[in-house]
XYZ file of C-alpha atoms in Angstrom:
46
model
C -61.223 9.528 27.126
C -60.842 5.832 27.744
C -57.833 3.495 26.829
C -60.045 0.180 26.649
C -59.443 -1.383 23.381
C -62.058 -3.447 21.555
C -60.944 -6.332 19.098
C -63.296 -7.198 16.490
C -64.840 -10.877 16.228
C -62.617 -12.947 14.755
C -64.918 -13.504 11.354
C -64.953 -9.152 10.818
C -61.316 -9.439 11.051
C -60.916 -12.726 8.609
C -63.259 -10.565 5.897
C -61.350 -7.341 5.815
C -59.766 -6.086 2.268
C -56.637 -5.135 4.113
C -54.424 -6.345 6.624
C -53.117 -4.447 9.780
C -49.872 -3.914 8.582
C -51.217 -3.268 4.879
C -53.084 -0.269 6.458
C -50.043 1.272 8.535
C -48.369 1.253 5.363
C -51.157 3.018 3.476
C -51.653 5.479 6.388
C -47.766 6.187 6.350
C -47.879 6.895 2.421
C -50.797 9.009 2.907
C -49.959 10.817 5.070
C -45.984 11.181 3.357
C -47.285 11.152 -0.068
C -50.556 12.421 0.024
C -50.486 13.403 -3.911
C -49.700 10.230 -5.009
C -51.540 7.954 -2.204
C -54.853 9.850 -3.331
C -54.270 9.897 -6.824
C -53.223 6.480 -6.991
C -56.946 5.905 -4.665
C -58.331 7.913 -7.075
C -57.405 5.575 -10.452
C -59.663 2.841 -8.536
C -62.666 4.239 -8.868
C -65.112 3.366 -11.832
């Protein structure tokens, strides 16, 4: 397994829906509150 880490171009990063820190906080609710992280996920969809 390798430790290199690759960083996206700079215009993939400025188009993402979520920030860094938005997704460690959606990571930490999933994976504390996977109920309600999913269910709330879930309400999103049409």
């Amino acid at each position: 397994m390798s430790d290199e880490i690759f960083n996206p171009p700079a215009n993939i990063v400025e188009n993402t829906f979520v920030t860094a820190e938005q997704y460690q906080e959606m990571y930490a609710r999933s994976i504390n509150d996977p109920d309600g992280f999913w269910g709330e996920q879930a309400l999103r969809l049409d």
